[in-house]
CSV table of C-alpha atoms and ligand atoms in Angstrom, one decimal:
chain,number,residue,atom,x,y,z
A,894,UNK,CA,135.4,139.7,-10.5
A,895,UNK,CA,136.1,136.4,-9.0
A,896,UNK,CA,135.1,136.1,-5.1
A,897,UNK,CA,133.0,133.4,-4.2
A,898,UNK,CA,132.9,131.8,-7.6
A,899,UNK,CA,133.6,127.7,-7.7
A,900,UNK,CA,136.7,126.6,-10.3
A,901,UNK,CA,135.2,122.9,-11.5
A,902,UNK,CA,136.8,122.8,-15.3
A,903,UNK,CA,139.6,125.8,-16.9
A,904,UNK,CA,137.1,126.9,-18.7
A,905,UNK,CA,134.5,128.2,-15.8
A,906,UNK,CA,136.7,131.6,-16.2
A,907,UNK,CA,137.1,134.1,-19.0
A,908,UNK,CA,140.4,134.5,-20.3
A,909,UNK,CA,141.0,137.9,-18.8
A,910,UNK,CA,139.6,136.0,-14.7
A,911,UNK,CA,142.6,133.5,-15.7
A,912,UNK,CA,144.7,136.7,-15.8
A,913,UNK,CA,144.2,138.1,-13.1
A,914,UNK,CA,144.9,134.9,-11.4
A,915,UNK,CA,148.5,135.0,-12.8
A,916,UNK,CA,148.7,138.2,-12.9
A,917,UNK,CA,148.5,137.6,-9.0
A,918,UNK,CA,150.9,134.5,-8.9
A,919,UNK,CA,153.3,136.9,-10.8
A,920,UNK,CA,153.5,138.7,-8.0
A,921,UNK,CA,153.2,136.2,-5.5
A,922,UNK,CA,156.3,134.5,-6.7
A,923,UNK,CA,157.9,138.0,-6.3
A,924,UNK,CA,157.5,138.9,-3.2
A,925,UNK,CA,155.9,136.0,-1.1
A,926,UNK,CA,156.3,138.1,2.1
A,927,UNK,CA,153.9,140.0,1.6
A,928,UNK,CA,150.8,137.7,1.8
A,929,UNK,CA,152.1,135.6,5.0
A,930,UNK,CA,148.7,136.8,6.6
A,931,UNK,CA,146.3,137.3,3.1
A,932,UNK,CA,144.4,134.8,4.6
A,933,UNK,CA,144.5,134.7,8.2
A,934,UNK,CA,141.5,133.1,10.3
A,935,UNK,CA,140.4,131.8,7.5
A,936,UNK,CA,139.7,127.8,6.5
A,937,UNK,CA,140.3,125.1,3.7
A,938,UNK,CA,138.9,122.0,3.2
A,939,UNK,CA,140.7,119.2,1.9
A,940,UNK,CA,137.7,117.2,0.5
A,941,UNK,CA,140.5,114.1,-1.4
A,942,UNK,CA,137.4,111.4,-1.3
A,943,UNK,CA,140.6,109.4,-3.1
A,944,UNK,CA,144.7,109.9,-2.3
A,945,UNK,CA,146.6,112.6,-4.0
A,946,UNK,CA,149.1,112.9,-1.9
A,947,UNK,CA,151.0,115.6,-4.3
A,948,UNK,CA,148.0,117.9,-6.0
A,949,UNK,CA,147.0,117.9,-1.2
A,950,UNK,CA,150.0,119.4,0.0
A,951,UNK,CA,150.4,121.6,-2.7
A,952,UNK,CA,147.0,123.1,-2.0
A,953,UNK,CA,147.8,122.8,1.6
A,954,UNK,CA,151.2,124.6,0.8
A,955,UNK,CA,149.2,127.1,-0.2
A,956,UNK,CA,147.0,127.9,1.9
A,957,UNK,CA,149.4,127.8,4.5
A,958,UNK,CA,151.7,130.2,2.8
A,959,UNK,CA,148.8,132.8,2.7
A,960,UNK,CA,148.3,132.8,6.6
A,961,UNK,CA,145.2,130.6,6.2
A,962,UNK,CA,144.8,127.4,7.7
A,963,UNK,CA,143.9,123.2,6.6
A,964,UNK,CA,141.2,121.0,7.4
A,965,UNK,CA,139.6,117.5,6.0
A,966,UNK,CA,140.1,114.0,4.5
A,967,UNK,CA,142.5,111.8,2.7
A,968,UNK,CA,140.6,109.1,2.0
A,969,UNK,CA,137.3,108.8,1.9
A,970,UNK,CA,137.7,105.1,4.6
A,971,UNK,CA,138.2,107.7,7.2
A,972,UNK,CA,135.2,110.1,6.3
A,973,UNK,CA,131.5,110.4,6.8
A,974,UNK,CA,131.5,109.4,3.7
A,975,UNK,CA,131.7,105.8,5.3
A,976,UNK,CA,128.5,105.7,6.1
A,977,UNK,CA,126.9,106.9,3.1
A,978,UNK,CA,125.9,110.1,3.8
A,979,UNK,CA,126.3,112.3,0.1
A,980,UNK,CA,128.3,114.6,-1.5
A,981,UNK,CA,125.5,117.3,-1.0
A,982,UNK,CA,125.1,116.6,2.0
A,983,UNK,CA,129.0,117.2,2.7
A,984,UNK,CA,129.3,120.0,1.4
A,985,UNK,CA,127.0,121.8,2.6
A,986,UNK,CA,127.6,120.9,6.8
A,987,UNK,CA,131.4,121.7,5.5
A,988,UNK,CA,130.3,125.1,4.4
A,989,UNK,CA,129.5,125.4,8.4
A,990,UNK,CA,133.2,125.8,8.8
A,991,UNK,CA,135.5,125.7,6.1
A,992,UNK,CA,135.6,129.0,3.5
A,993,UNK,CA,137.0,127.6,0.5
A,994,UNK,CA,136.3,123.6,0.2
A,995,UNK,CA,138.7,122.0,-2.5
A,996,UNK,CA,137.3,118.4,-3.5
A,997,UNK,CA,139.4,115.7,-5.4
A,998,UNK,CA,136.7,112.8,-6.0
A,999,UNK,CA,136.4,109.0,-8.3
A,1000,UNK,CA,133.7,109.6,-9.8
A,1001,UNK,CA,133.4,112.3,-12.5
A,1002,UNK,CA,131.4,115.3,-12.4
A,1003,UNK,CA,131.4,114.6,-8.5
A,1004,UNK,CA,132.9,118.3,-7.6
A,1005,UNK,CA,130.6,120.5,-10.1
A,1006,UNK,CA,127.2,118.5,-8.3
A,1007,UNK,CA,129.0,119.5,-4.9
A,1008,UNK,CA,129.3,123.5,-5.9
A,1009,UNK,CA,125.6,123.2,-6.6
A,1010,UNK,CA,124.7,123.0,-3.3
A,1011,UNK,CA,127.8,125.1,-1.2
A,1012,UNK,CA,127.7,128.3,0.0
A,1013,UNK,CA,131.3,128.5,-0.5
A,1014,UNK,CA,133.4,127.9,-3.3
A,1015,UNK,CA,134.2,124.3,-4.5
A,1016,UNK,CA,137.3,123.7,-6.5
A,1017,UNK,CA,137.6,120.1,-8.4
A,1018,UNK,CA,141.1,119.1,-7.9
A,1019,UNK,CA,140.5,116.0,-9.9
A,1020,UNK,CA,136.9,114.3,-10.5
A,1021,UNK,CA,138.2,110.5,-12.0
A,1022,UNK,CA,139.6,111.4,-15.6
A,1023,UNK,CA,137.3,114.2,-16.3
A,1024,UNK,CA,139.0,117.3,-15.7
A,1025,UNK,CA,142.1,118.5,-12.9
A,1026,UNK,CA,141.9,122.5,-13.5
A,1027,UNK,CA,144.1,123.5,-11.6
A,1028,UNK,CA,146.9,121.5,-13.3
A,1029,UNK,CA,145.8,123.4,-16.2
A,1030,UNK,CA,146.4,126.4,-14.2
A,1031,UNK,CA,149.7,125.7,-13.1
A,1032,UNK,CA,150.6,124.4,-16.3
A,1033,UNK,CA,149.6,127.6,-18.2
A,1034,UNK,CA,151.1,129.8,-15.7
A,1035,UNK,CA,154.2,127.7,-16.0
A,1036,UNK,CA,154.1,128.2,-19.6
A,1037,UNK,CA,153.8,131.7,-19.4
A,1038,UNK,CA,156.3,133.0,-17.6
A,1039,UNK,CA,159.2,130.9,-19.6
A,1040,UNK,CA,157.6,132.1,-22.8
A,1041,UNK,CA,155.7,135.9,-21.3
A,1042,UNK,CA,153.2,134.4,-24.5
A,1043,UNK,CA,150.8,131.6,-24.9
A,1044,UNK,CA,149.6,132.8,-28.1
A,1045,UNK,CA,153.0,132.0,-31.5
A,1046,UNK,CA,153.9,128.6,-29.9
A,1047,UNK,CA,154.1,125.3,-31.3
A,1048,UNK,CA,153.5,122.5,-28.2
A,1049,UNK,CA,154.1,118.6,-28.2
A,1050,UNK,CA,151.5,116.7,-26.4
A,1051,UNK,CA,153.3,113.3,-26.1
A,1052,UNK,CA,152.4,110.2,-24.5
A,1053,UNK,CA,149.1,109.4,-23.1
A,1054,UNK,CA,146.4,111.7,-24.6
A,1055,UNK,CA,143.9,109.2,-25.0
A,1056,UNK,CA,143.0,109.2,-21.3
A,1057,UNK,CA,145.2,112.0,-20.1
A,1058,UNK,CA,142.9,114.5,-18.4
A,1059,UNK,CA,145.9,117.2,-18.2
A,1060,UNK,CA,146.1,116.5,-22.0
A,1061,UNK,CA,142.6,116.9,-22.6
A,1062,UNK,CA,142.0,120.4,-21.0
A,1063,UNK,CA,145.7,121.8,-21.4
A,1064,UNK,CA,144.9,121.8,-24.6
A,1065,UNK,CA,141.0,123.5,-24.2
A,1066,UNK,CA,142.5,126.0,-21.7
A,1067,UNK,CA,144.9,126.9,-25.0
A,1068,UNK,CA,142.6,126.7,-28.1
A,1069,UNK,CA,141.3,130.2,-26.2
A,1070,UNK,CA,144.4,132.1,-27.7
A,1071,UNK,CA,145.3,132.7,-30.9
A,1072,UNK,CA,148.5,131.5,-32.7
A,1073,UNK,CA,148.9,128.0,-31.1
A,1074,UNK,CA,150.1,124.7,-33.0
A,1075,UNK,CA,149.6,121.2,-31.4
A,1076,UNK,CA,151.0,117.9,-32.4
A,1077,UNK,CA,149.2,115.4,-31.0
A,1078,UNK,CA,152.5,112.6,-30.4
A,1079,UNK,CA,151.6,109.2,-29.0
A,1080,UNK,CA,150.7,105.9,-30.0
A,1081,UNK,CA,148.1,104.5,-32.4
A,1082,UNK,CA,146.6,103.0,-29.2
A,1083,UNK,CA,146.7,106.3,-27.0
A,1084,UNK,CA,145.2,108.8,-29.7
A,1085,UNK,CA,143.6,111.9,-28.7
A,1086,UNK,CA,140.0,111.7,-29.1
A,1087,UNK,CA,138.4,112.9,-32.2
A,1088,UNK,CA,135.8,115.2,-29.9
A,1089,UNK,CA,139.2,117.2,-29.0
A,1090,UNK,CA,140.4,117.6,-32.3
A,1091,UNK,CA,136.9,118.5,-33.8
A,1092,UNK,CA,137.4,122.0,-31.7
A,1093,UNK,CA,140.2,122.8,-32.9
A,1094,UNK,CA,138.4,124.3,-35.7
A,1095,UNK,CA,140.7,127.9,-36.0
A,1096,UNK,CA,144.3,126.1,-35.1
A,1097,UNK,CA,146.7,123.9,-37.0
A,1098,UNK,CA,147.4,120.5,-36.2
A,1099,UNK,CA,148.9,117.6,-37.1
A,1100,UNK,CA,149.3,113.8,-35.7
A,1101,UNK,CA,151.8,111.7,-35.9
A,1102,UNK,CA,153.4,108.7,-33.6
A,1103,UNK,CA,157.4,110.2,-34.6
A,1104,UNK,CA,158.8,111.9,-31.4
A,1105,UNK,CA,162.0,112.6,-32.9
A,1106,UNK,CA,160.9,114.0,-36.1
A,1107,UNK,CA,158.4,116.4,-34.5
A,1108,UNK,CA,160.6,117.4,-31.8
A,1109,UNK,CA,162.2,120.5,-34.1
A,1110,UNK,CA,159.5,122.6,-34.5
A,1111,UNK,CA,158.1,122.6,-30.8
A,1112,UNK,CA,158.6,125.7,-28.4
A,1113,UNK,CA,156.8,123.5,-26.1
A,1114,UNK,CA,156.6,119.7,-25.3
A,1115,UNK,CA,154.4,118.4,-22.6
A,1116,UNK,CA,155.0,114.9,-21.5
A,1117,UNK,CA,152.8,112.7,-19.9
A,1118,UNK,CA,153.0,109.3,-18.3
A,1119,UNK,CA,151.2,105.9,-19.4
A,1120,UNK,CA,149.4,105.1,-16.6
A,1121,UNK,CA,149.3,101.2,-15.7
A,1122,UNK,CA,145.7,101.1,-14.6
A,1123,UNK,CA,144.6,102.4,-18.1
A,1124,UNK,CA,146.0,99.4,-19.1
A,1125,UNK,CA,143.9,95.3,-18.6
A,1126,UNK,CA,147.1,93.7,-20.5
A,1127,UNK,CA,150.5,94.1,-18.6
A,1128,UNK,CA,152.6,93.4,-21.6
A,1129,UNK,CA,150.6,95.9,-24.0
A,1130,UNK,CA,151.0,98.0,-21.1
A,1131,UNK,CA,155.1,97.2,-21.0
A,1132,UNK,CA,155.3,97.4,-24.5
A,1133,UNK,CA,153.8,101.2,-24.8
A,1134,UNK,CA,155.3,102.6,-21.3
A,1135,UNK,CA,158.7,102.7,-23.5
A,1136,UNK,CA,157.6,104.0,-26.6
A,1137,UNK,CA,159.1,107.7,-25.7
A,1138,UNK,CA,161.8,108.6,-23.6
A,1139,UNK,CA,162.9,111.6,-23.6
A,1140,UNK,CA,167.1,111.4,-23.7
A,1141,UNK,CA,170.0,113.6,-25.1
A,1142,UNK,CA,170.0,112.5,-27.8
A,1143,UNK,CA,166.4,112.9,-28.3
A,1144,UNK,CA,166.6,116.3,-27.1
A,1145,UNK,CA,169.9,117.2,-29.9
A,1146,UNK,CA,167.5,118.2,-32.3
A,1147,UNK,CA,165.0,120.3,-30.0
A,1148,UNK,CA,165.5,124.7,-29.6
A,1149,UNK,CA,167.7,125.9,-27.9
A,1150,UNK,CA,164.4,127.4,-25.7
A,1151,UNK,CA,162.5,124.2,-25.7
A,1152,UNK,CA,161.1,123.6,-22.5
A,1153,UNK,CA,159.6,120.5,-21.0
A,1154,UNK,CA,156.5,120.5,-19.0
A,1155,UNK,CA,155.5,117.0,-17.4
A,1156,UNK,CA,152.7,117.3,-14.0
A,1157,UNK,CA,154.4,114.5,-12.4
A,1158,UNK,CA,155.5,111.8,-11.5
A,1159,UNK,CA,157.6,110.5,-14.6
A,1160,UNK,CA,158.1,106.9,-14.5
A,1161,UNK,CA,159.6,106.1,-17.8
A,1162,UNK,CA,159.5,108.9,-20.2
A,1163,UNK,CA,161.6,111.3,-19.0
A,1164,UNK,CA,165.2,109.8,-18.5
A,1165,UNK,CA,166.9,111.5,-15.5
A,1166,UNK,CA,170.4,112.3,-18.0
A,1167,UNK,CA,168.0,115.5,-18.3
A,1168,UNK,CA,167.2,116.9,-15.3
A,1169,UNK,CA,169.7,119.2,-15.6
A,1170,UNK,CA,169.5,120.0,-18.8
A,1171,UNK,CA,168.1,124.1,-19.1
A,1172,UNK,CA,164.8,122.9,-21.0
A,1173,UNK,CA,163.7,121.0,-18.4
A,1174,UNK,CA,161.5,122.8,-16.2
A,1175,UNK,CA,159.2,120.5,-15.0
A,1176,UNK,CA,160.2,120.6,-11.3
A,1177,UNK,CA,159.4,124.6,-11.3
A,1178,UNK,CA,156.4,123.8,-12.7
A,1179,UNK,CA,155.5,122.1,-9.2
A,1180,UNK,CA,156.5,125.4,-8.0
A,1181,UNK,CA,154.1,127.3,-9.9
A,1182,UNK,CA,150.9,125.1,-8.7
A,1183,UNK,CA,151.1,126.1,-5.5
A,1184,UNK,CA,152.1,129.8,-6.6
A,1185,UNK,CA,148.4,129.6,-9.0
A,1186,UNK,CA,147.1,127.7,-6.1
A,1187,UNK,CA,148.2,130.9,-4.1
A,1188,UNK,CA,146.4,133.2,-6.2
A,1189,UNK,CA,143.2,131.1,-6.9
A,1190,UNK,CA,142.5,130.8,-3.4
A,1191,UNK,CA,143.7,134.6,-2.5
A,1192,UNK,CA,140.7,135.2,-5.6
A,1193,UNK,CA,137.9,133.0,-4.6
A,1194,UNK,CA,138.1,133.9,-1.6
A,1195,UNK,CA,138.3,138.2,-2.2
A,1196,UNK,CA,141.5,139.2,-1.6
A,1197,UNK,CA,144.0,140.4,-4.0
A,1198,UNK,CA,147.3,142.4,-4.8
A,1199,UNK,CA,148.2,143.9,-1.7
A,1200,UNK,CA,150.0,146.9,-1.8
B,333,UNK,CA,92.4,105.1,-45.1
B,334,UNK,CA,91.9,106.4,-42.4
B,335,UNK,CA,91.4,110.2,-41.9
B,336,UNK,CA,91.6,112.6,-38.9
B,337,UNK,CA,87.9,113.4,-38.1
B,338,UNK,CA,86.1,112.8,-35.8
B,339,UNK,CA,87.6,114.7,-33.0
B,340,UNK,CA,85.6,118.3,-31.8
B,341,UNK,CA,88.8,119.6,-29.8
B,342,UNK,CA,92.0,117.7,-29.3
B,343,UNK,CA,95.6,116.5,-30.5
B,344,UNK,CA,96.5,114.6,-33.2
B,345,UNK,CA,100.4,113.0,-33.2
B,346,UNK,CA,100.9,112.2,-36.4
B,347,UNK,CA,103.9,111.0,-38.7
B,348,UNK,CA,105.1,108.4,-35.9
B,349,UNK,CA,107.4,105.8,-36.9
B,350,UNK,CA,105.4,102.3,-37.2
B,351,UNK,CA,106.8,100.6,-33.9
B,352,UNK,CA,107.0,104.0,-32.2
B,353,UNK,CA,103.6,104.6,-31.4
B,354,UNK,CA,103.0,102.5,-27.8
B,355,UNK,CA,106.4,104.2,-26.5
B,356,UNK,CA,104.7,107.5,-26.6
B,357,UNK,CA,101.4,106.5,-25.8
B,358,UNK,CA,102.7,105.0,-22.5
B,359,UNK,CA,105.1,108.1,-22.2
B,360,UNK,CA,102.7,110.4,-22.2
B,361,UNK,CA,100.7,108.6,-19.6
B,362,UNK,CA,97.7,108.2,-22.0
B,363,UNK,CA,97.0,105.1,-21.0
B,364,UNK,CA,96.0,106.5,-17.3
B,365,UNK,CA,94.7,109.6,-19.2
B,366,UNK,CA,90.9,109.8,-18.9
B,367,UNK,CA,90.2,111.7,-22.0
B,368,UNK,CA,88.7,109.5,-25.2
B,369,UNK,CA,92.6,108.2,-27.3
B,370,UNK,CA,93.3,106.6,-30.2
B,371,UNK,CA,96.6,104.2,-30.8
B,372,UNK,CA,96.2,103.3,-34.3
B,373,UNK,CA,99.8,101.3,-35.7
B,374,UNK,CA,101.1,100.6,-38.9
B,375,UNK,CA,98.4,103.1,-41.4
B,376,UNK,CA,99.8,103.9,-44.6
B,377,UNK,CA,101.4,106.3,-45.3
B,378,UNK,CA,103.2,108.6,-48.0
B,379,UNK,CA,105.7,110.1,-46.6
B,380,UNK,CA,107.3,107.5,-44.2
B,381,UNK,CA,105.2,103.7,-45.8
B,382,UNK,CA,103.8,103.1,-42.4
B,383,UNK,CA,103.3,104.9,-39.4
B,384,UNK,CA,101.8,104.8,-36.2
B,385,UNK,CA,99.2,108.0,-35.1
B,386,UNK,CA,97.5,108.9,-32.0
B,387,UNK,CA,94.5,110.3,-31.5
B,388,UNK,CA,93.3,112.9,-27.8
B,389,UNK,CA,90.3,113.6,-27.6
B,390,UNK,CA,91.3,116.3,-25.5
B,391,UNK,CA,93.8,119.3,-25.0
B,392,UNK,CA,96.3,118.4,-23.0
B,393,UNK,CA,99.3,119.3,-22.1
B,394,UNK,CA,102.1,117.6,-23.0
B,395,UNK,CA,106.4,117.0,-23.1
B,396,UNK,CA,107.5,118.0,-26.1
B,397,UNK,CA,111.2,117.6,-25.3
B,398,UNK,CA,110.1,113.2,-24.6
B,399,UNK,CA,108.5,113.7,-28.0
B,400,UNK,CA,111.0,115.1,-29.1
B,401,UNK,CA,113.7,113.2,-28.0
B,402,UNK,CA,112.2,109.1,-28.9
B,403,UNK,CA,110.6,110.9,-32.3
B,404,UNK,CA,111.6,114.3,-33.7
B,405,UNK,CA,110.2,113.6,-36.8
B,406,UNK,CA,106.4,113.3,-35.8
B,407,UNK,CA,104.1,116.0,-35.8
B,408,UNK,CA,101.3,118.0,-33.4
B,409,UNK,CA,98.3,118.7,-35.2
B,410,UNK,CA,96.2,120.7,-32.3
B,411,UNK,CA,92.6,120.7,-33.4
B,412,UNK,CA,89.8,122.9,-32.4
B,413,UNK,CA,86.5,122.9,-33.0
B,414,UNK,CA,87.1,120.3,-35.9
B,415,UNK,CA,89.8,122.8,-37.5
B,416,UNK,CA,93.4,122.6,-37.3
B,417,UNK,CA,94.3,125.3,-35.4
B,418,UNK,CA,98.3,124.6,-34.9
B,419,UNK,CA,100.8,122.2,-36.0
B,420,UNK,CA,103.7,121.7,-34.3
B,421,UNK,CA,106.9,120.2,-36.1
B,422,UNK,CA,109.5,118.9,-33.6
B,423,UNK,CA,113.1,118.2,-33.6
B,424,UNK,CA,115.3,117.5,-31.4
B,425,UNK,CA,114.9,119.3,-27.7
B,426,UNK,CA,118.5,121.4,-27.4
B,427,UNK,CA,118.4,120.8,-23.6
B,428,UNK,CA,116.5,117.5,-21.6
B,429,UNK,CA,116.1,117.4,-18.3
B,430,UNK,CA,115.3,114.4,-16.3
B,431,UNK,CA,114.4,111.5,-19.1
B,432,UNK,CA,118.1,110.7,-20.1
B,433,UNK,CA,120.6,108.8,-17.6
B,434,UNK,CA,124.1,108.8,-18.4
B,435,UNK,CA,126.0,105.9,-19.8
B,436,UNK,CA,129.5,106.3,-17.9
B,437,UNK,CA,130.2,104.4,-14.8
B,438,UNK,CA,132.3,106.4,-13.7
B,439,UNK,CA,129.8,108.8,-13.7
B,440,UNK,CA,129.0,111.1,-9.7
B,441,UNK,CA,124.9,110.6,-10.9
B,442,UNK,CA,125.3,106.7,-10.9
B,443,UNK,CA,125.8,107.0,-6.5
B,444,UNK,CA,124.0,111.0,-6.0
B,445,UNK,CA,121.0,109.4,-7.4
B,446,UNK,CA,118.6,112.6,-6.5
B,447,UNK,CA,119.0,114.3,-9.3
B,448,UNK,CA,117.8,115.5,-11.9
B,449,UNK,CA,120.1,115.5,-14.2
B,450,UNK,CA,120.4,117.8,-17.6
B,451,UNK,CA,121.6,117.2,-21.2
B,452,UNK,CA,122.5,118.8,-23.4
B,453,UNK,CA,122.3,118.5,-27.4
B,454,UNK,CA,126.0,117.9,-28.9
B,455,UNK,CA,125.3,117.2,-32.1
B,456,UNK,CA,122.1,116.7,-33.9
B,457,UNK,CA,122.9,114.5,-36.3
B,458,UNK,CA,124.0,112.0,-34.4
B,459,UNK,CA,121.4,112.4,-31.7
B,460,UNK,CA,124.1,113.1,-28.9
B,461,UNK,CA,123.6,114.3,-25.6
B,462,UNK,CA,126.4,114.8,-23.2
B,463,UNK,CA,125.9,115.1,-19.5
B,464,UNK,CA,126.4,118.5,-17.6
B,465,UNK,CA,128.5,116.3,-15.4
B,466,UNK,CA,131.0,114.5,-16.7
B,467,UNK,CA,130.5,115.1,-20.0
B,468,UNK,CA,129.8,111.6,-21.3
B,469,UNK,CA,128.2,112.1,-24.4
B,470,UNK,CA,125.4,110.0,-24.8
B,471,UNK,CA,123.4,108.9,-28.3
B,472,UNK,CA,120.0,107.8,-28.1
C,1247,ZN,ZN1,127.6,111.4,-16.1
């Protein structure tokens, strides 16, 4: 039972619990009208201590599509935080009003701290460079929908693998399934941290900086943005940001049924010329993100498949 | 050569790495204790060359986690009626609460300070502990 639980990091849920959420998401996708009133009378608090419009919209859309309502703040300066209220106090007060809370915070571990003091479920919507579990659920649901199974896939992760928390979480989440091969594609400066690969004891993996060479064997290609704010040096950023640009030429060597994922927003790493390629599923991925959040909210509030 | 004697009932902390004795003495607040205590520095040792040791003329509660963190190689001997009744071999504690501080400047514990933070041992060889909030590894 997921009722009343918090989601702070993907491994908070067992593989079976994740499967419950995905099954419910599938049902919502099949017949969204059935769920129009599923959260009627329920309130979602969105506590965004730093702005993230996409993520906030995704949660708000999810709750509104379930017939629930939302309130909250979208930056710390407009909230009681600016008066110096602690996170533990804020969540206790919010718990008096709302049924469930979503928290985005620049400090790592903030949602976990909140969950310790909270009477209502807390969902981590991103804490610094640490975790972003609903992005991972989004990625997993997308893979599951297109590939039918997590197992028996070769997944290439490309771009900023050093700071990319979405990559770290996804690798950790996928490593719980069998027979997955990981290919880490990054320039030497942005290589995957060794503490991630150290944990891949039961899986095959290799590292390369060459996307062209790696692409033919991939079933899934997960592209990430090279983030400007991670660099001290503009020149270094400019050199690396164009390092991998996925275009028609590179895709020519890819499998016909490979899927391309990206957490969005993209900058330079995927050429718009491939947006209409059937393998480019990143915009659909955003849609899956909303559906999986609907399923998550419903589950944490104790709802289920409506028959 | 100093001998572990002269104690009827008490604790001897032995095989302390030379130089760590004072730190342990302070950490266990023995400077404030009202029983007889002794800190012996740079005693000759077959095993270590040089070692520190501490004698406490009373059986007091000592925080083994703190000792394990400072020097997991030391031994603790409990003496009663001038006989050794127990020898405790230390190891790095699996979890420590409220002792370590997270080194990650982006960690929530840098702004929310009323927390007893739990650190979990992740690599005994490197003496690495992981912050419960941000997962950042801190080595001793
Ligand atoms: Zn920390």
